Amino acid sequence: ITNKDGAINFKLQKTSEQNTQKENWKDVLPYRKDVLLEDIEIFVNYLVINERENGLNKIRIMSWNGDEDYYLGLESEFDFENETYDASIGSNPEYDTDVIRYNYTSLTTPYSVIDYNVVTQKEEIKKQQEVLGGVFDSKNYTSERLFAPGHDGVKIPISLVRHIDTELNKNTPILQYAYGSYGSTIDPSFSSVRLSLLDRGFVFAIAHVRGSQYLGRSWYEDGRMLYKKNTFKDFVSCSKFLIENNYTSKDHLYAEGGSAGGLLMGAIINLEPHLYKGILSGVPFVDVLTTMSDPSIPLTTFEYDEW
């Protein structure tokens, strides 16, 4: 996997064992501007690829003989049509096998480990996260994805989850969360801890702000260094969108972020304090200049290129 020749979202290339020089590298998957190549797994008969397009994880299966090339999820009981899921290649220690293990979760579906047989095209759930209490039913919750207009015209994705009995209006409490640094993507995954909040009428929203790789590597590059303000402004744009479209109001909107996401909280407190009823800032990294000036602090020099 390489970003050679300006392939910022990466491409997959191959070469022979005898001619490993770069001039002998040949494309297996060429560079695609709108598709982020995240991971691959090699099997004796198949190549399996983790891709991200328009923010959504996809698992692609390609046979080496060229007969098959398709994406998982078409016949799956897991909702790959839902725009708030997270899917990834799982642990696959066996090379000579027709069974591919992958992981799936969503804002309404507990973390699941699934074995997929590429010959029979049948799935088997090997394990699913247990939700204690005996009362959880995924049908009691619903999720959706929205797009908020950013300050510069860019659309900022938002993933929302709520209880089906929760109405959306200016009196609805929303907890809006984001991280937005290091290219770390906060995918819409399940949380049993969050259920108590949802059951009490809250909506949980993830703002997929720039600084992550939710919409590819350029989404990260547009949220770091001299473009870092985009991270902060994107979060504010999502908040304004939710208020303006009567999902909530400034009297019922709360914000949360931790560490580098705490830096985000420090920024929005100063930019638009009137938009929020309350802000949770966990271990906030808000003294960046001083921290980055001290090379004795662990990880500091490694993070120079970020800040």
CSV table of C-alpha atoms in Angstrom, one decimal:
chain,number,residue,atom,x,y,z
A,1,ILE,CA,0.0,0.0,0.0
A,2,THR,CA,1.6,3.3,-1.1
A,3,ASN,CA,1.0,7.0,-1.6
A,4,LYS,CA,3.6,7.1,-4.3
A,5,ASP,CA,3.1,9.6,-7.1
A,6,GLY,CA,0.6,11.7,-5.2
A,7,ALA,CA,-1.8,9.0,-4.4
A,8,ILE,CA,-2.9,10.6,-1.1
A,9,ASN,CA,-5.7,8.1,-0.6
A,10,PHE,CA,-3.2,5.3,-1.3
A,11,LYS,CA,-3.1,2.6,-4.0
A,12,LEU,CA,-2.2,-1.1,-4.0
A,13,GLN,CA,0.8,-2.2,-6.1
A,14,LYS,CA,2.6,-5.5,-6.6
A,15,THR,CA,6.1,-6.6,-7.8
A,16,SER,CA,8.0,-9.8,-8.2
A,17,GLU,CA,10.4,-11.0,-5.5
A,18,GLN,CA,13.2,-10.7,-8.0
A,19,ASN,CA,12.5,-7.0,-9.1
A,20,THR,CA,11.5,-5.0,-6.0
A,21,GLN,CA,12.7,-1.6,-7.3
A,22,LYS,CA,9.9,1.0,-7.5
A,23,GLU,CA,10.1,1.2,-11.3
A,24,ASN,CA,8.8,-2.4,-11.3
A,25,TRP,CA,5.7,-1.8,-9.1
A,26,LYS,CA,2.5,-2.4,-11.0
A,27,ASP,CA,-1.0,-1.4,-10.0
A,28,VAL,CA,-3.4,-3.9,-8.4
A,29,LEU,CA,-5.8,-1.2,-7.3
A,30,PRO,CA,-5.0,2.2,-8.9
A,31,TYR,CA,-5.4,5.4,-7.0
A,32,ARG,CA,-8.9,6.7,-6.7
A,33,LYS,CA,-9.5,10.3,-5.6
A,34,ASP,CA,-12.8,9.5,-3.7
A,35,VAL,CA,-11.9,6.2,-2.2
A,36,LEU,CA,-9.5,5.8,0.8
A,37,LEU,CA,-7.7,2.4,0.9
A,38,GLU,CA,-7.4,1.5,4.5
A,39,ASP,CA,-6.4,-2.1,4.8
A,40,ILE,CA,-6.0,-5.4,2.9
A,41,GLU,CA,-5.9,-9.1,3.7
A,42,ILE,CA,-4.4,-11.7,1.4
A,43,PHE,CA,-5.8,-15.2,1.0
A,44,VAL,CA,-4.8,-18.0,-1.3
A,45,ASN,CA,-7.7,-17.4,-3.7
A,46,TYR,CA,-8.9,-13.9,-2.7
A,47,LEU,CA,-7.8,-10.4,-2.0
A,48,VAL,CA,-9.9,-8.6,0.6
A,49,ILE,CA,-9.9,-4.8,0.8
A,50,ASN,CA,-11.1,-2.3,3.4
A,51,GLU,CA,-12.2,0.8,1.5
A,52,ARG,CA,-13.9,4.0,2.7
A,53,GLU,CA,-16.0,6.0,0.3
A,54,ASN,CA,-18.2,8.9,1.2
A,55,GLY,CA,-17.4,8.2,4.8
A,56,LEU,CA,-18.7,4.6,4.7
A,57,ASN,CA,-16.5,1.5,5.3
A,58,LYS,CA,-16.8,-1.2,2.6
A,59,ILE,CA,-15.3,-4.7,2.4
A,60,ARG,CA,-14.4,-5.7,-1.1
A,61,ILE,CA,-13.7,-9.3,-2.2
A,62,MET,CA,-11.6,-9.9,-5.3
A,63,SER,CA,-10.6,-13.4,-6.6
A,64,TRP,CA,-7.1,-13.7,-8.0
A,65,ASN,CA,-8.4,-15.3,-11.1
A,66,GLY,CA,-10.6,-12.2,-11.9
A,67,ASP,CA,-13.9,-14.0,-11.8
A,68,GLU,CA,-15.3,-12.3,-8.7
A,69,ASP,CA,-15.2,-8.7,-7.5
A,70,TYR,CA,-18.0,-7.6,-5.1
A,71,TYR,CA,-18.7,-5.9,-1.8
A,72,LEU,CA,-19.9,-7.6,1.4
A,73,GLY,CA,-23.3,-6.7,2.6
A,74,LEU,CA,-25.7,-7.2,-0.3
A,75,GLU,CA,-27.2,-10.3,1.3
A,76,SER,CA,-26.1,-9.7,4.8
A,77,GLU,CA,-28.4,-9.4,7.8
A,78,PHE,CA,-26.2,-6.5,8.8
A,79,ASP,CA,-27.4,-3.3,7.4
A,80,PHE,CA,-24.7,-2.1,5.0
A,81,GLU,CA,-27.3,0.2,3.5
A,82,ASN,CA,-27.5,2.1,6.8
A,83,GLU,CA,-25.2,5.2,6.6
A,84,THR,CA,-24.1,5.0,10.3
A,85,TYR,CA,-22.3,1.6,10.4
A,86,ASP,CA,-18.7,0.6,10.8
A,87,ALA,CA,-17.3,-2.5,9.2
A,88,SER,CA,-13.7,-3.7,9.1
A,89,ILE,CA,-11.6,-6.8,8.2
A,90,GLY,CA,-11.2,-8.9,11.4
A,91,SER,CA,-8.5,-11.3,12.5
A,92,ASN,CA,-7.6,-13.7,9.8
A,93,PRO,CA,-4.6,-15.8,10.7
A,94,GLU,CA,-5.3,-18.5,8.1
A,95,TYR,CA,-4.1,-18.0,4.5
A,96,ASP,CA,-5.5,-21.1,2.8
A,97,THR,CA,-9.2,-20.7,3.7
A,98,ASP,CA,-12.5,-19.7,2.1
A,99,VAL,CA,-13.8,-18.1,5.3
A,100,ILE,CA,-13.2,-14.4,5.9
A,101,ARG,CA,-13.8,-12.9,9.3
A,102,TYR,CA,-15.0,-9.3,9.6
A,103,ASN,CA,-16.4,-7.0,12.2
A,104,TYR,CA,-19.6,-4.9,12.1
A,105,THR,CA,-21.2,-2.4,14.4
A,106,SER,CA,-23.5,0.6,14.2
A,107,LEU,CA,-25.0,3.1,16.5
A,108,THR,CA,-27.9,0.6,17.0
A,109,THR,CA,-26.1,-2.7,16.5
A,110,PRO,CA,-23.7,-4.2,19.1
A,111,TYR,CA,-20.2,-5.0,18.0
A,112,SER,CA,-20.3,-8.3,16.0
A,113,VAL,CA,-17.7,-10.8,14.7
A,114,ILE,CA,-18.9,-12.5,11.5
A,115,ASP,CA,-17.5,-15.3,9.4
A,116,TYR,CA,-18.3,-15.1,5.7
A,117,ASN,CA,-17.8,-18.1,3.4
A,118,VAL,CA,-16.8,-16.8,0.0
A,119,VAL,CA,-17.9,-20.1,-1.7
A,120,THR,CA,-21.3,-20.5,-0.2
A,121,GLN,CA,-21.7,-16.7,0.4
A,122,LYS,CA,-23.2,-17.5,3.8
A,123,GLU,CA,-22.5,-15.7,7.1
A,124,GLU,CA,-22.2,-16.9,10.6
A,125,ILE,CA,-22.2,-14.7,13.6
A,126,LYS,CA,-19.4,-16.0,15.9
A,127,LYS,CA,-19.8,-13.5,18.6
A,128,GLN,CA,-21.8,-10.3,19.5
A,129,GLN,CA,-21.3,-7.9,22.3
A,130,GLU,CA,-23.6,-8.7,25.1
A,131,VAL,CA,-25.8,-5.9,26.4
A,132,LEU,CA,-26.5,-6.6,30.1
A,133,GLY,CA,-29.9,-6.1,31.7
A,134,GLY,CA,-31.9,-8.3,29.3
A,135,VAL,CA,-34.1,-5.5,27.9
A,136,PHE,CA,-32.1,-4.1,25.0
A,137,ASP,CA,-33.8,-4.2,21.6
A,138,SER,CA,-32.1,-2.5,18.7
A,139,LYS,CA,-35.5,-1.8,17.2
A,140,ASN,CA,-36.1,0.7,19.9
A,141,TYR,CA,-33.4,3.0,18.4
A,142,THR,CA,-33.0,4.7,15.1
A,143,SER,CA,-30.0,6.4,13.4
A,144,GLU,CA,-29.4,8.7,10.5
A,145,ARG,CA,-26.8,10.7,8.8
A,146,LEU,CA,-27.1,14.4,8.0
A,147,PHE,CA,-24.9,16.9,6.2
A,148,ALA,CA,-24.4,20.4,7.6
A,149,PRO,CA,-23.2,23.3,5.4
A,150,GLY,CA,-19.7,24.4,6.5
A,151,HIS,CA,-18.4,27.9,6.7
A,152,ASP,CA,-16.6,27.5,3.4
A,153,GLY,CA,-19.4,25.6,1.6
A,154,VAL,CA,-18.1,22.1,2.4
A,155,LYS,CA,-20.8,19.6,3.7
A,156,ILE,CA,-20.0,18.3,7.2
A,157,PRO,CA,-21.4,14.8,7.9
A,158,ILE,CA,-23.2,14.2,11.2
A,159,SER,CA,-24.3,10.8,12.6
A,160,LEU,CA,-27.3,10.8,14.9
A,161,VAL,CA,-28.9,8.1,17.1
A,162,ARG,CA,-32.0,8.4,19.3
A,163,HIS,CA,-34.7,6.3,20.9
A,164,ILE,CA,-37.7,5.9,18.6
A,165,ASP,CA,-39.9,7.7,21.1
A,166,THR,CA,-37.7,10.8,21.2
A,167,GLU,CA,-39.2,13.6,19.2
A,168,LEU,CA,-37.0,16.1,17.5
A,169,ASN,CA,-37.8,19.7,18.3
A,170,LYS,CA,-36.3,22.8,19.9
A,171,ASN,CA,-36.7,21.1,23.4
A,172,THR,CA,-34.8,17.9,22.5
A,173,PRO,CA,-31.5,17.6,24.3
A,174,ILE,CA,-28.5,16.7,22.1
A,175,LEU,CA,-25.0,15.7,23.1
A,176,GLN,CA,-22.7,16.5,20.1
A,177,TYR,CA,-19.3,14.8,20.1
A,178,ALA,CA,-16.2,15.1,18.0
A,179,TYR,CA,-12.4,14.5,18.0
A,180,GLY,CA,-11.0,15.7,14.8
A,181,SER,CA,-7.2,15.3,15.0
A,182,TYR,CA,-4.4,13.0,13.8
A,183,GLY,CA,-6.5,11.6,11.0
A,184,SER,CA,-8.3,9.5,13.7
A,185,THR,CA,-11.8,8.8,12.5
A,186,ILE,CA,-14.7,8.4,15.0
A,187,ASP,CA,-16.8,5.9,13.3
A,188,PRO,CA,-20.5,5.4,14.3
A,189,SER,CA,-20.2,2.4,16.6
A,190,PHE,CA,-22.4,1.0,19.3
A,191,SER,CA,-22.1,1.9,23.0
A,192,SER,CA,-24.0,0.2,25.8
A,193,VAL,CA,-23.1,3.1,28.1
A,194,ARG,CA,-24.8,5.5,25.8
A,195,LEU,CA,-28.2,3.6,26.1
A,196,SER,CA,-29.0,5.3,29.4
A,197,LEU,CA,-28.7,8.7,27.8
A,198,LEU,CA,-30.8,7.7,24.8
A,199,ASP,CA,-33.5,6.1,27.1
A,200,ARG,CA,-33.7,9.4,28.9
A,201,GLY,CA,-34.6,11.3,25.8
A,202,PHE,CA,-31.1,12.5,24.6
A,203,VAL,CA,-29.9,12.4,21.0
A,204,PHE,CA,-26.3,11.6,20.5
A,205,ALA,CA,-24.6,13.2,17.5
A,206,ILE,CA,-21.1,12.6,16.1
A,207,ALA,CA,-19.8,15.5,14.1
A,208,HIS,CA,-17.4,14.1,11.5
A,209,VAL,CA,-15.2,17.2,11.4
A,210,ARG,CA,-12.1,17.8,9.3
A,211,GLY,CA,-9.0,16.5,11.0
A,212,SER,CA,-10.3,13.0,10.8
A,213,GLN,CA,-10.1,10.8,7.6
A,214,TYR,CA,-13.9,10.2,7.5
A,215,LEU,CA,-14.0,11.6,3.9
A,216,GLY,CA,-10.5,10.5,2.9
A,217,ARG,CA,-6.9,11.7,3.5
A,218,SER,CA,-7.7,15.2,2.2
A,219,TRP,CA,-10.3,15.5,5.0
A,220,TYR,CA,-7.4,15.1,7.4
A,221,GLU,CA,-5.1,17.5,5.6
A,222,ASP,CA,-7.7,20.2,5.6
A,223,GLY,CA,-7.9,20.0,9.4
A,224,ARG,CA,-4.3,20.3,10.5
A,225,MET,CA,-1.6,22.9,10.9
A,226,LEU,CA,-2.6,26.1,9.2
A,227,TYR,CA,-6.0,24.6,8.4
A,228,LYS,CA,-6.7,23.5,12.0
A,229,LYS,CA,-9.4,26.2,12.3
A,230,ASN,CA,-11.6,24.1,10.0
A,231,THR,CA,-11.9,21.5,12.7
A,232,PHE,CA,-13.4,24.1,15.1
A,233,LYS,CA,-15.6,25.8,12.5
A,234,ASP,CA,-16.9,22.5,11.3
A,235,PHE,CA,-18.1,21.6,14.8
A,236,VAL,CA,-19.8,25.0,15.2
A,237,SER,CA,-21.4,24.6,11.7
A,238,CYS,CA,-22.9,21.3,12.8
A,239,SER,CA,-24.2,22.9,16.0
A,240,LYS,CA,-25.8,25.7,14.1
A,241,PHE,CA,-27.4,23.3,11.6
A,242,LEU,CA,-29.0,21.2,14.4
A,243,ILE,CA,-30.4,24.4,16.0
A,244,GLU,CA,-31.6,26.0,12.8
A,245,ASN,CA,-33.4,22.8,11.7
A,246,ASN,CA,-35.2,22.4,15.0
A,247,TYR,CA,-33.4,19.3,16.1
A,248,THR,CA,-32.6,21.1,19.3
A,249,SER,CA,-31.9,24.7,20.6
A,250,LYS,CA,-29.0,26.5,22.2
A,251,ASP,CA,-30.8,25.8,25.5
A,252,HIS,CA,-30.6,22.1,25.0
A,253,LEU,CA,-27.4,21.5,23.1
A,254,TYR,CA,-24.3,20.1,24.8
A,255,ALA,CA,-20.8,19.4,23.4
A,256,GLU,CA,-18.2,16.9,24.4
A,257,GLY,CA,-14.6,16.1,23.4
A,258,GLY,CA,-11.5,14.7,25.1
A,259,SER,CA,-7.7,15.2,24.8
A,260,ALA,CA,-7.3,16.7,21.3
A,261,GLY,CA,-11.1,16.8,21.2
A,262,GLY,CA,-10.8,18.8,24.4
A,263,LEU,CA,-8.7,21.3,22.5
A,264,LEU,CA,-11.7,21.4,20.1
A,265,MET,CA,-14.0,22.1,23.1
A,266,GLY,CA,-11.6,24.9,24.3
A,267,ALA,CA,-11.9,26.5,20.8
A,268,ILE,CA,-15.7,26.4,20.6
A,269,ILE,CA,-16.0,27.8,24.1
A,270,ASN,CA,-14.2,30.9,22.9
A,271,LEU,CA,-15.7,31.0,19.4
A,272,GLU,CA,-19.4,30.4,20.0
A,273,PRO,CA,-20.1,30.1,23.8
A,274,HIS,CA,-23.8,31.1,23.4
A,275,LEU,CA,-24.6,28.0,21.3
A,276,TYR,CA,-24.2,25.5,24.1
A,277,LYS,CA,-26.0,24.8,27.4
A,278,GLY,CA,-22.9,22.9,28.6
A,279,ILE,CA,-19.6,21.6,27.5
A,280,LEU,CA,-17.7,18.4,28.6
A,281,SER,CA,-14.0,18.9,28.1
A,282,GLY,CA,-12.1,15.7,29.0
A,283,VAL,CA,-8.3,15.9,29.7
A,284,PRO,CA,-8.3,18.9,27.3
A,285,PHE,CA,-5.1,19.6,25.4
A,286,VAL,CA,-5.5,23.3,25.4
A,287,ASP,CA,-1.9,24.5,26.1
A,288,VAL,CA,-0.5,23.5,22.7
A,289,LEU,CA,2.2,26.1,22.3
A,290,THR,CA,3.8,25.4,25.6
A,291,THR,CA,3.5,21.6,25.2
A,292,MET,CA,5.0,21.6,21.7
A,293,SER,CA,7.9,23.7,22.9
A,294,ASP,CA,9.0,21.1,25.4
A,295,PRO,CA,10.6,18.2,23.5
A,296,SER,CA,11.1,16.2,26.8
A,297,ILE,CA,7.3,15.5,26.9
A,298,PRO,CA,6.5,12.0,25.5
A,299,LEU,CA,5.1,12.0,22.0
A,300,THR,CA,5.7,15.8,21.6
A,301,THR,CA,8.3,15.7,18.8
A,302,PHE,CA,6.3,13.1,17.0
A,303,GLU,CA,3.4,15.5,16.9
A,304,TYR,CA,5.2,18.5,15.5
A,305,ASP,CA,3.7,17.9,12.1
A,306,GLU,CA,0.2,17.8,13.5
A,307,TRP,CA,0.3,21.1,15.4
